[in-house]
Amino acid sequence: MARMAEAQDNGAGSETVVASLELGDCPPGPVLEPLADDTLARRRFFTGWETPLAPQGMFNLGSGLAVCDDAGRRVLEWQWPPTAWHRWERALLAGTAYWRDYRVTAEVKTIATAAQPHEDRADAAEAHVGIAFRVVTSRRYYLFTLEGRRRAVLYRRQDDDWHVLAEQAVAVPDRYVSMEVVLDGDDIRCVCEPLGIRFQCADNTYRTGKAGVRALGPCRLAALSVTMNADARRGAARRRTRREARERDLGKGVPAAARVRTFDLKELGGRPLFADFASPGRFDMLVAGRTTRAMSVAGEVLWEIPEPVLEVVVSSRHTPRGRLLYGLVGVRSATPRVSNWGASFQNAVADEMCVIRGADGHILARRRLPEVEPPVQRVLFSADS
């Protein structure tokens, strides 16, 4: 069962379990599916755990996680159809942005060696499974992982920069191995006793964050827990209190939000982009459907272009005639698809790029895109999506 409870303070050196995944008699089968409610029998085992790469209530895609039996023991498997599982990454995390000093232990089993590039990492080639800690966002965290069944590596990831803090060549066996990360201020200690791995370093890029397991490709997780001592729990509580106080101070004098207008997206004909592209400080809407319209929040059409302009990027500075809008127009080729939430769309290769003056919609420049691999793509949704 998942345990996510704070315990009584009983001395700075005595650690308390603040998050634990114990599957016990959890019914086997897929779990944590984003658009499906787990049965009560399964849900209690995952209370307090989240899957940020397949978040609950968001998209109709598989969680990639399933409870299965392994030699009479219930374990969590990163599980995908054989044609797809090497292309996706999933994480299981607990905690808050205020956690700093803690110990994470996990018992993992690698299955795959290779992986393929995916949306989050274009150069991915090896499967991995390991402990993610001080997770700030899904692209900023530390990761102590077994990679390609050939090495252990400690990464500090910052978007597309995977900085290696420590690494060691190992032969990962075909069995479960225990991994541990201990955090104390800037000190990071990573241990995998069965493989003779002991990393120790200091880094303060990320000072706080959530903890759990992150993996690419098929693997299994038999146990996972996070412990903290009393001082660490009190420190997390103080950071939360300070942050909430700062937010209250920043909010003083700010008027409460008031609804100006509600739009029916089907009637509107597209998903609006809000920006002050026409006049500084006045946020208008840019709606791309069968045409592209600039509209005020009152519904007044400011200007219109007789074709959809998609993937619009707004310039950081204003010109005397508004901000510049950079977008893709025209279709070189298109493939019909169905989205994760059931809407039909065209996965299109754009033909041209244009620059539009935000104040009046005048097209300042328009050029054909060069032939590149992979091609520059955009998404054309149907009118009823």
mmCIF file of C-alpha atoms in Angstrom:
data_model
loop_
_atom_site.group_PDB
_atom_site.id
_atom_site.type_symbol
_atom_site.label_atom_id
_atom_site.label_comp_id
_atom_site.label_asym_id
_atom_site.label_seq_id
_atom_site.Cartn_x
_atom_site.Cartn_y
_atom_site.Cartn_z
ATOM 1 C CA MET A 1 0.000 0.000 0.000
ATOM 2 C CA ALA A 2 1.130 3.554 -0.635
ATOM 3 C CA ARG A 3 2.143 5.389 2.514
ATOM 4 C CA MET A 4 2.331 9.183 2.293
ATOM 5 C CA ALA A 5 2.167 10.210 5.948
ATOM 6 C CA GLU A 6 4.231 12.536 8.042
ATOM 7 C CA ALA A 7 5.241 10.908 11.337
ATOM 8 C CA GLN A 8 5.971 12.265 14.797
ATOM 9 C CA ASP A 9 9.312 14.019 15.100
ATOM 10 C CA ASN A 10 11.575 11.708 17.023
ATOM 11 C CA GLY A 11 15.041 13.130 16.543
ATOM 12 C CA ALA A 12 16.885 14.522 13.549
ATOM 13 C CA GLY A 13 18.705 11.247 12.881
ATOM 14 C CA SER A 14 15.635 8.984 12.889
ATOM 15 C CA GLU A 15 14.159 8.599 9.426
ATOM 16 C CA THR A 16 10.464 8.222 8.680
ATOM 17 C CA VAL A 17 8.906 6.828 5.538
ATOM 18 C CA VAL A 18 7.151 9.697 3.742
ATOM 19 C CA ALA A 19 6.321 7.799 0.537
ATOM 20 C CA SER A 20 6.284 4.089 -0.168
ATOM 21 C CA LEU A 21 5.027 1.850 -2.947
ATOM 22 C CA GLU A 22 4.130 -1.601 -1.655
ATOM 23 C CA LEU A 23 2.012 -3.569 -4.113
ATOM 24 C CA GLY A 24 1.254 -6.522 -1.816
ATOM 25 C CA ASP A 25 -1.981 -8.060 -3.130
ATOM 26 C CA CYS A 26 -2.703 -5.317 -5.705
ATOM 27 C CA PRO A 27 -4.836 -6.786 -8.526
ATOM 28 C CA PRO A 28 -2.780 -7.259 -11.709
ATOM 29 C CA GLY A 29 -3.417 -5.205 -14.845
ATOM 30 C CA PRO A 30 -2.864 -1.694 -16.255
ATOM 31 C CA VAL A 31 -2.797 1.105 -13.668
ATOM 32 C CA LEU A 32 -2.832 4.912 -13.606
ATOM 33 C CA GLU A 33 -4.390 5.217 -17.071
ATOM 34 C CA PRO A 34 -4.855 8.963 -17.713
ATOM 35 C CA LEU A 35 -8.527 8.807 -18.723
ATOM 36 C CA ALA A 36 -9.626 5.764 -16.731
ATOM 37 C CA ASP A 37 -10.350 5.458 -13.036
ATOM 38 C CA ASP A 38 -8.514 2.632 -11.326
ATOM 39 C CA THR A 39 -10.646 0.332 -9.247
ATOM 40 C CA LEU A 40 -10.704 1.034 -5.525
ATOM 41 C CA ALA A 41 -8.738 -2.167 -5.057
ATOM 42 C CA ARG A 42 -5.869 -0.732 -7.120
ATOM 43 C CA ARG A 43 -6.203 2.960 -6.290
ATOM 44 C CA ARG A 44 -5.233 2.575 -2.632
ATOM 45 C CA PHE A 45 -1.807 1.268 -3.628
ATOM 46 C CA PHE A 46 -0.953 4.430 -5.597
ATOM 47 C CA THR A 47 -2.307 7.161 -3.340
ATOM 48 C CA GLY A 48 0.037 10.143 -3.478
ATOM 49 C CA TRP A 49 1.967 8.935 -6.528
ATOM 50 C CA GLU A 50 1.755 10.731 -9.852
ATOM 51 C CA THR A 51 2.734 9.977 -13.451
ATOM 52 C CA PRO A 52 3.795 13.386 -14.846
ATOM 53 C CA LEU A 53 4.569 12.053 -18.333
ATOM 54 C CA ALA A 54 1.052 10.581 -18.630
ATOM 55 C CA PRO A 55 -0.925 12.799 -16.216
ATOM 56 C CA GLN A 56 -4.360 11.887 -14.937
ATOM 57 C CA GLY A 57 -7.259 13.468 -16.788
ATOM 58 C CA MET A 58 -5.215 14.781 -19.689
ATOM 59 C CA PHE A 59 -4.737 12.717 -22.861
ATOM 60 C CA ASN A 60 -6.102 9.409 -24.076
ATOM 61 C CA LEU A 61 -2.801 7.575 -24.092
ATOM 62 C CA GLY A 62 -1.597 4.555 -22.197
ATOM 63 C CA SER A 63 0.052 5.012 -18.829
ATOM 64 C CA GLY A 64 2.574 2.365 -19.892
ATOM 65 C CA LEU A 65 2.397 0.934 -16.359
ATOM 66 C CA ALA A 66 0.900 -2.358 -15.243
ATOM 67 C CA VAL A 67 0.977 -4.495 -12.130
ATOM 68 C CA CYS A 68 2.103 -8.031 -12.869
ATOM 69 C CA ASP A 69 3.291 -11.130 -11.041
ATOM 70 C CA ASP A 70 7.005 -11.924 -10.950
ATOM 71 C CA ALA A 71 7.877 -15.173 -9.174
ATOM 72 C CA GLY A 72 4.946 -14.776 -6.807
ATOM 73 C CA ARG A 73 5.615 -11.104 -6.131
ATOM 74 C CA ARG A 74 3.531 -8.209 -7.385
ATOM 75 C CA VAL A 75 5.669 -5.678 -9.232
ATOM 76 C CA LEU A 76 5.124 -2.605 -11.412
ATOM 77 C CA GLU A 77 6.131 -3.056 -15.039
ATOM 78 C CA TRP A 78 6.882 -0.399 -17.637
ATOM 79 C CA GLN A 79 4.779 -2.177 -20.221
ATOM 80 C CA TRP A 80 4.140 -1.293 -23.858
ATOM 81 C CA PRO A 81 3.074 -3.210 -26.973
ATOM 82 C CA PRO A 82 6.165 -4.720 -28.650
ATOM 83 C CA THR A 83 5.958 -2.209 -31.512
ATOM 84 C CA ALA A 84 5.931 0.869 -29.290
ATOM 85 C CA TRP A 85 7.413 0.373 -25.825
ATOM 86 C CA HIS A 86 10.958 1.326 -26.748
ATOM 87 C CA ARG A 87 9.795 4.795 -27.853
ATOM 88 C CA TRP A 88 8.287 6.124 -24.644
ATOM 89 C CA GLU A 89 9.381 7.218 -21.204
ATOM 90 C CA ARG A 90 7.403 7.156 -17.982
ATOM 91 C CA ALA A 91 7.967 8.318 -14.406
ATOM 92 C CA LEU A 92 6.382 7.622 -11.020
ATOM 93 C CA LEU A 93 6.912 10.450 -8.523
ATOM 94 C CA ALA A 94 5.900 11.488 -5.027
ATOM 95 C CA GLY A 95 6.507 14.481 -2.807
ATOM 96 C CA THR A 96 6.482 18.246 -3.204
ATOM 97 C CA ALA A 97 8.642 21.024 -4.571
ATOM 98 C CA TYR A 98 9.769 21.696 -0.967
ATOM 99 C CA TRP A 99 11.517 18.368 -0.351
ATOM 100 C CA ARG A 100 15.307 18.771 -0.083
ATOM 101 C CA ASP A 101 17.114 16.204 2.096
ATOM 102 C CA TYR A 102 15.841 12.636 1.809
ATOM 103 C CA ARG A 103 16.745 9.042 1.003
ATOM 104 C CA VAL A 104 15.255 7.179 -1.975
ATOM 105 C CA THR A 105 15.542 3.408 -2.321
ATOM 106 C CA ALA A 106 14.310 1.368 -5.263
ATOM 107 C CA GLU A 107 14.517 -2.245 -6.372
ATOM 108 C CA VAL A 108 14.573 -2.423 -10.170
ATOM 109 C CA LYS A 109 15.073 -4.936 -12.943
ATOM 110 C CA THR A 110 16.202 -3.945 -16.414
ATOM 111 C CA ILE A 111 14.759 -5.824 -19.380
ATOM 112 C CA ALA A 112 15.654 -3.907 -22.522
ATOM 113 C CA THR A 113 19.003 -2.652 -23.774
ATOM 114 C CA ALA A 114 18.046 -0.418 -26.700
ATOM 115 C CA ALA A 115 15.538 2.384 -27.126
ATOM 116 C CA GLN A 116 14.700 4.824 -29.880
ATOM 117 C CA PRO A 117 14.440 8.619 -30.160
ATOM 118 C CA HIS A 118 11.210 10.054 -28.807
ATOM 119 C CA GLU A 119 9.514 13.399 -28.305
ATOM 120 C CA ASP A 120 11.457 14.257 -25.155
ATOM 121 C CA ARG A 121 14.904 13.135 -26.306
ATOM 122 C CA ALA A 122 15.761 13.084 -29.990
ATOM 123 C CA ASP A 123 19.090 11.286 -29.448
ATOM 124 C CA ALA A 124 17.812 8.471 -27.196
ATOM 125 C CA ALA A 125 19.373 5.126 -28.090
ATOM 126 C CA GLU A 126 19.507 3.135 -24.843
ATOM 127 C CA ALA A 127 16.861 1.962 -22.404
ATOM 128 C CA HIS A 128 17.313 2.982 -18.771
ATOM 129 C CA VAL A 129 15.706 2.725 -15.337
ATOM 130 C CA GLY A 130 16.689 4.558 -12.194
ATOM 131 C CA ILE A 131 15.942 7.010 -9.404
ATOM 132 C CA ALA A 132 14.898 10.552 -10.314
ATOM 133 C CA PHE A 133 15.334 13.078 -7.518
ATOM 134 C CA ARG A 134 14.976 16.791 -6.861
ATOM 135 C CA VAL A 135 12.637 16.809 -9.826
ATOM 136 C CA VAL A 136 11.743 20.411 -10.645
ATOM 137 C CA THR A 137 10.013 19.762 -13.977
ATOM 138 C CA SER A 138 9.834 16.800 -16.363
ATOM 139 C CA ARG A 139 12.952 18.195 -18.066
ATOM 140 C CA ARG A 140 14.930 19.412 -15.040
ATOM 141 C CA TYR A 141 16.066 16.875 -12.456
ATOM 142 C CA TYR A 142 18.841 14.528 -11.335
ATOM 143 C CA LEU A 143 18.774 10.888 -12.443
ATOM 144 C CA PHE A 144 20.783 7.956 -11.072
ATOM 145 C CA THR A 145 20.116 5.254 -13.632
ATOM 146 C CA LEU A 146 21.205 1.951 -15.150
ATOM 147 C CA GLU A 147 21.607 2.651 -18.848
ATOM 148 C CA GLY A 148 21.767 0.173 -21.708
ATOM 149 C CA ARG A 149 22.583 -2.599 -19.218
ATOM 150 C CA ARG A 150 26.198 -1.474 -19.622
ATOM 151 C CA ARG A 151 26.751 1.403 -17.208
ATOM 152 C CA ALA A 152 25.492 3.281 -14.179
ATOM 153 C CA VAL A 153 25.338 7.024 -14.634
ATOM 154 C CA LEU A 154 24.359 10.065 -12.579
ATOM 155 C CA TYR A 155 22.877 12.786 -14.764
ATOM 156 C CA ARG A 156 21.962 16.372 -14.089
ATOM 157 C CA ARG A 157 19.408 17.112 -16.747
ATOM 158 C CA GLN A 158 18.571 20.660 -17.791
ATOM 159 C CA ASP A 159 16.259 20.527 -20.793
ATOM 160 C CA ASP A 160 18.378 19.056 -23.629
ATOM 161 C CA ASP A 161 21.607 19.142 -21.627
ATOM 162 C CA TRP A 162 22.295 15.743 -20.026
ATOM 163 C CA HIS A 163 25.366 16.521 -17.921
ATOM 164 C CA VAL A 164 27.159 13.458 -16.550
ATOM 165 C CA LEU A 165 28.156 13.976 -12.915
ATOM 166 C CA ALA A 166 29.448 10.403 -12.481
ATOM 167 C CA GLU A 167 29.500 7.136 -14.422
ATOM 168 C CA GLN A 168 30.823 3.596 -14.148
ATOM 169 C CA ALA A 169 30.827 0.669 -16.567
ATOM 170 C CA VAL A 170 28.912 -2.323 -15.186
ATOM 171 C CA ALA A 171 27.339 -5.539 -16.418
ATOM 172 C CA VAL A 172 23.731 -5.274 -15.268
ATOM 173 C CA PRO A 173 22.395 -8.745 -14.359
ATOM 174 C CA ASP A 174 19.049 -10.197 -15.335
ATOM 175 C CA ARG A 175 17.627 -9.815 -11.826
ATOM 176 C CA TYR A 176 16.468 -7.159 -9.408
ATOM 177 C CA VAL A 177 19.090 -4.832 -7.949
ATOM 178 C CA SER A 178 18.705 -2.272 -5.183
ATOM 179 C CA MET A 179 19.549 1.382 -5.794
ATOM 180 C CA GLU A 180 19.774 4.205 -3.278
ATOM 181 C CA VAL A 181 20.160 7.991 -3.359
ATOM 182 C CA VAL A 182 20.915 9.995 -0.201
ATOM 183 C CA LEU A 183 20.698 13.804 -0.254
ATOM 184 C CA ASP A 184 22.214 16.058 2.395
ATOM 185 C CA GLY A 185 22.380 19.712 1.391
ATOM 186 C CA ASP A 186 24.481 19.937 -1.775
ATOM 187 C CA ASP A 187 25.940 16.453 -1.205
ATOM 188 C CA ILE A 188 24.599 13.653 -3.406
ATOM 189 C CA ARG A 189 25.396 10.005 -2.686
ATOM 190 C CA CYS A 190 24.288 7.261 -5.093
ATOM 191 C CA VAL A 191 24.783 3.589 -4.256
ATOM 192 C CA CYS A 192 24.040 0.291 -5.966
ATOM 193 C CA GLU A 193 25.719 -2.275 -3.718
ATOM 194 C CA PRO A 194 25.023 -5.354 -5.901
ATOM 195 C CA LEU A 195 26.984 -3.735 -8.752
ATOM 196 C CA GLY A 196 29.699 -2.147 -6.618
ATOM 197 C CA ILE A 197 28.632 1.405 -7.462
ATOM 198 C CA ARG A 198 29.291 4.333 -5.095
ATOM 199 C CA PHE A 199 29.004 7.832 -6.477
ATOM 200 C CA GLN A 200 29.493 10.931 -4.336
ATOM 201 C CA CYS A 201 29.456 14.514 -5.547
ATOM 202 C CA ALA A 202 28.231 18.003 -4.695
ATOM 203 C CA ASP A 203 25.884 20.008 -6.891
ATOM 204 C CA ASN A 204 23.431 22.788 -6.084
ATOM 205 C CA THR A 205 21.743 23.365 -9.431
ATOM 206 C CA TYR A 206 18.492 21.901 -8.105
ATOM 207 C CA ARG A 207 18.016 22.402 -4.372
ATOM 208 C CA THR A 208 14.576 20.830 -3.889
ATOM 209 C CA GLY A 209 12.080 18.651 -5.715
ATOM 210 C CA LYS A 210 10.067 15.451 -5.954
ATOM 211 C CA ALA A 211 11.427 11.911 -6.030
ATOM 212 C CA GLY A 212 10.673 8.565 -7.641
ATOM 213 C CA VAL A 213 11.609 6.351 -10.566
ATOM 214 C CA ARG A 214 11.966 7.277 -14.240
ATOM 215 C CA ALA A 215 12.518 4.772 -17.045
ATOM 216 C CA LEU A 216 12.632 4.407 -20.798
ATOM 217 C CA GLY A 217 11.754 0.999 -22.207
ATOM 218 C CA PRO A 218 10.519 -2.189 -20.523
ATOM 219 C CA CYS A 219 11.648 -2.761 -16.945
ATOM 220 C CA ARG A 220 10.201 -3.685 -13.567
ATOM 221 C CA LEU A 221 9.976 -2.003 -10.173
ATOM 222 C CA ALA A 222 9.589 -4.220 -7.103
ATOM 223 C CA ALA A 223 9.951 -1.655 -4.313
ATOM 224 C CA LEU A 224 10.210 2.107 -3.897
ATOM 225 C CA SER A 225 10.364 4.295 -0.803
ATOM 226 C CA VAL A 226 11.389 7.775 0.329
ATOM 227 C CA THR A 227 12.433 8.534 3.905
ATOM 228 C CA MET A 228 13.227 11.805 5.690
ATOM 229 C CA ASN A 229 14.424 12.657 9.168
ATOM 230 C CA ALA A 230 12.703 15.156 11.451
ATOM 231 C CA ASP A 231 14.964 18.077 10.493
ATOM 232 C CA ALA A 232 14.312 17.469 6.792
ATOM 233 C CA ARG A 233 10.556 17.345 7.334
ATOM 234 C CA ARG A 234 10.642 20.560 9.345
ATOM 235 C CA GLY A 235 12.779 22.181 6.646
ATOM 236 C CA ALA A 236 10.250 21.231 3.967
ATOM 237 C CA ALA A 237 7.449 22.677 6.082
ATOM 238 C CA ARG A 238 9.373 25.940 6.567
ATOM 239 C CA ARG A 239 10.008 26.278 2.827
ATOM 240 C CA ARG A 240 6.326 25.767 2.130
ATOM 241 C CA THR A 241 5.365 28.360 4.754
ATOM 242 C CA ARG A 242 7.834 30.924 3.379
ATOM 243 C CA ARG A 243 6.647 30.360 -0.188
ATOM 244 C CA GLU A 244 3.001 30.747 0.758
ATOM 245 C CA ALA A 245 3.808 33.937 2.685
ATOM 246 C CA ARG A 246 5.648 35.382 -0.338
ATOM 247 C CA GLU A 247 2.696 34.543 -2.561
ATOM 248 C CA ARG A 248 0.289 36.264 -0.167
ATOM 249 C CA ASP A 249 2.515 39.362 -0.130
ATOM 250 C CA LEU A 250 2.703 39.430 -3.913
ATOM 251 C CA GLY A 251 -1.061 39.139 -4.084
ATOM 252 C CA LYS A 252 -1.760 42.121 -1.862
ATOM 253 C CA GLY A 253 -3.485 44.834 -3.819
ATOM 254 C CA VAL A 254 -4.071 42.620 -6.837
ATOM 255 C CA PRO A 255 -7.782 42.644 -7.650
ATOM 256 C CA ALA A 256 -9.626 39.355 -7.787
ATOM 257 C CA ALA A 257 -9.989 37.816 -11.223
ATOM 258 C CA ALA A 258 -13.285 38.576 -12.936
ATOM 259 C CA ARG A 259 -14.746 36.664 -15.865
ATOM 260 C CA VAL A 260 -15.006 38.949 -18.874
ATOM 261 C CA ARG A 261 -16.593 36.585 -21.339
ATOM 262 C CA THR A 262 -17.084 32.903 -22.079
ATOM 263 C CA PHE A 263 -16.469 31.593 -25.599
ATOM 264 C CA ASP A 264 -17.801 28.430 -27.187
ATOM 265 C CA LEU A 265 -14.768 27.000 -29.001
ATOM 266 C CA LYS A 266 -16.948 25.320 -31.613
ATOM 267 C CA GLU A 267 -18.640 28.632 -32.398
ATOM 268 C CA LEU A 268 -15.341 30.464 -32.289
ATOM 269 C CA GLY A 269 -13.970 28.089 -34.917
ATOM 270 C CA GLY A 270 -10.571 27.453 -33.361
ATOM 271 C CA ARG A 271 -8.416 27.601 -30.261
ATOM 272 C CA PRO A 272 -7.467 31.194 -29.364
ATOM 273 C CA LEU A 273 -3.967 32.493 -28.679
ATOM 274 C CA PHE A 274 -4.070 35.421 -26.240
ATOM 275 C CA ALA A 275 -1.353 38.079 -26.571
ATOM 276 C CA ASP A 276 -0.935 41.854 -26.755
ATOM 277 C CA PHE A 277 0.085 41.651 -30.417
ATOM 278 C CA ALA A 278 -2.020 44.620 -31.609
ATOM 279 C CA SER A 279 -1.594 47.118 -28.769
ATOM 280 C CA PRO A 280 0.803 47.030 -25.792
ATOM 281 C CA GLY A 281 -0.869 45.717 -22.650
ATOM 282 C CA ARG A 282 -4.182 44.864 -24.356
ATOM 283 C CA PHE A 283 -4.612 41.144 -24.754
ATOM 284 C CA ASP A 284 -6.527 40.182 -27.864
ATOM 285 C CA MET A 285 -7.194 36.773 -29.425
ATOM 286 C CA LEU A 286 -5.729 35.160 -32.519
ATOM 287 C CA VAL A 287 -8.035 32.417 -33.800
ATOM 288 C CA ALA A 288 -6.951 30.087 -36.597
ATOM 289 C CA GLY A 289 -9.728 28.040 -38.191
ATOM 290 C CA ARG A 290 -10.706 28.142 -41.850
ATOM 291 C CA THR A 291 -9.314 31.693 -41.724
ATOM 292 C CA THR A 292 -7.138 33.539 -39.199
ATOM 293 C CA ARG A 293 -8.878 36.244 -37.209
ATOM 294 C CA ALA A 294 -7.580 38.743 -34.681
ATOM 295 C CA MET A 295 -10.368 39.511 -32.226
ATOM 296 C CA SER A 296 -10.852 41.567 -29.094
ATOM 297 C CA VAL A 297 -12.124 39.789 -25.981
ATOM 298 C CA ALA A 298 -15.447 41.530 -26.681
ATOM 299 C CA GLY A 299 -15.676 39.569 -29.945
ATOM 300 C CA GLU A 300 -14.850 42.425 -32.336
ATOM 301 C CA VAL A 301 -12.884 41.295 -35.402
ATOM 302 C CA LEU A 302 -9.761 43.463 -35.690
ATOM 303 C CA TRP A 303 -8.470 41.903 -38.902
ATOM 304 C CA GLU A 304 -8.697 38.653 -40.837
ATOM 305 C CA ILE A 305 -6.473 36.615 -43.179
ATOM 306 C CA PRO A 306 -8.295 34.240 -45.576
ATOM 307 C CA GLU A 307 -6.275 31.118 -44.599
ATOM 308 C CA PRO A 308 -5.161 29.421 -41.383
ATOM 309 C CA VAL A 309 -1.849 30.548 -39.897
ATOM 310 C CA LEU A 310 -0.635 27.974 -37.370
ATOM 311 C CA GLU A 311 2.178 27.474 -34.852
ATOM 312 C CA VAL A 312 2.283 31.256 -34.349
ATOM 313 C CA VAL A 313 5.169 32.732 -32.362
ATOM 314 C CA VAL A 314 4.814 36.310 -31.099
ATOM 315 C CA SER A 315 7.856 38.614 -31.115
ATOM 316 C CA SER A 316 9.218 39.675 -27.739
ATOM 317 C CA ARG A 317 9.154 43.371 -28.677
ATOM 318 C CA HIS A 318 6.551 45.726 -30.018
ATOM 319 C CA THR A 319 7.062 47.612 -33.270
ATOM 320 C CA PRO A 320 5.210 50.897 -33.962
ATOM 321 C CA ARG A 321 2.506 48.686 -35.540
ATOM 322 C CA GLY A 322 2.249 45.973 -32.939
ATOM 323 C CA ARG A 323 4.239 42.811 -32.356
ATOM 324 C CA LEU A 324 5.378 40.622 -35.228
ATOM 325 C CA LEU A 325 3.663 37.265 -35.660
ATOM 326 C CA TYR A 326 5.612 34.380 -37.200
ATOM 327 C CA GLY A 327 3.545 31.449 -38.458
ATOM 328 C CA LEU A 328 3.254 28.539 -40.877
ATOM 329 C CA VAL A 329 0.880 28.612 -43.855
ATOM 330 C CA GLY A 330 0.056 26.350 -46.757
ATOM 331 C CA VAL A 331 0.159 22.564 -46.921
ATOM 332 C CA ARG A 332 2.834 20.656 -48.817
ATOM 333 C CA SER A 333 1.394 17.272 -47.841
ATOM 334 C CA ALA A 334 -0.967 15.933 -45.165
ATOM 335 C CA THR A 335 -1.942 12.684 -43.473
ATOM 336 C CA PRO A 336 -5.331 12.235 -41.748
ATOM 337 C CA ARG A 337 -5.066 11.249 -38.087
ATOM 338 C CA VAL A 338 -7.197 10.993 -34.930
ATOM 339 C CA SER A 339 -5.964 12.802 -31.836
ATOM 340 C CA ASN A 340 -5.515 11.337 -28.349
ATOM 341 C CA TRP A 341 -8.856 12.875 -27.357
ATOM 342 C CA GLY A 342 -10.724 11.637 -30.428
ATOM 343 C CA ALA A 343 -10.681 14.680 -32.735
ATOM 344 C CA SER A 344 -9.876 14.303 -36.419
ATOM 345 C CA PHE A 345 -6.993 16.331 -37.792
ATOM 346 C CA GLN A 346 -4.485 16.549 -40.602
ATOM 347 C CA ASN A 347 -0.847 16.005 -39.684
ATOM 348 C CA ALA A 348 0.437 18.431 -42.276
ATOM 349 C CA VAL A 349 3.827 19.390 -43.636
ATOM 350 C CA ALA A 350 3.814 23.185 -43.863
ATOM 351 C CA ASP A 351 4.690 24.856 -47.167
ATOM 352 C CA GLU A 352 5.562 28.437 -46.207
ATOM 353 C CA MET A 353 6.446 30.730 -43.317
ATOM 354 C CA CYS A 354 5.059 34.237 -43.044
ATOM 355 C CA VAL A 355 5.581 37.341 -40.913
ATOM 356 C CA ILE A 356 2.466 39.307 -39.980
ATOM 357 C CA ARG A 357 2.120 42.781 -38.505
ATOM 358 C CA GLY A 358 0.103 42.445 -35.329
ATOM 359 C CA ALA A 359 -1.744 45.776 -35.455
ATOM 360 C CA ASP A 360 -3.457 45.293 -38.828
ATOM 361 C CA GLY A 361 -2.717 41.774 -40.109
ATOM 362 C CA HIS A 362 -0.578 42.946 -42.997
ATOM 363 C CA ILE A 363 1.710 40.154 -44.278
ATOM 364 C CA LEU A 364 5.193 41.642 -44.332
ATOM 365 C CA ALA A 365 7.007 38.612 -45.736
ATOM 366 C CA ARG A 366 6.237 35.140 -47.005
ATOM 367 C CA ARG A 367 8.793 32.498 -48.010
ATOM 368 C CA ARG A 368 8.646 28.851 -48.989
ATOM 369 C CA LEU A 369 10.182 26.509 -46.421
ATOM 370 C CA PRO A 370 13.235 24.538 -47.512
ATOM 371 C CA GLU A 371 13.089 20.765 -47.867
ATOM 372 C CA VAL A 372 14.416 19.372 -44.582
ATOM 373 C CA GLU A 373 14.307 16.066 -42.707
ATOM 374 C CA PRO A 374 12.296 15.675 -40.610
ATOM 375 C CA PRO A 375 9.860 18.122 -42.290
ATOM 376 C CA VAL A 376 8.349 21.130 -40.534
ATOM 377 C CA GLN A 377 4.932 19.917 -39.409
ATOM 378 C CA ARG A 378 1.779 21.518 -38.142
ATOM 379 C CA VAL A 379 -1.635 20.274 -37.080
ATOM 380 C CA LEU A 380 -4.889 21.209 -38.823
ATOM 381 C CA PHE A 381 -7.873 20.346 -36.621
ATOM 382 C CA SER A 382 -11.322 19.692 -38.019
ATOM 383 C CA ALA A 383 -13.955 22.350 -37.520
ATOM 384 C CA ASP A 384 -15.871 20.183 -35.029
ATOM 385 C CA SER A 385 -12.913 19.244 -32.809
#
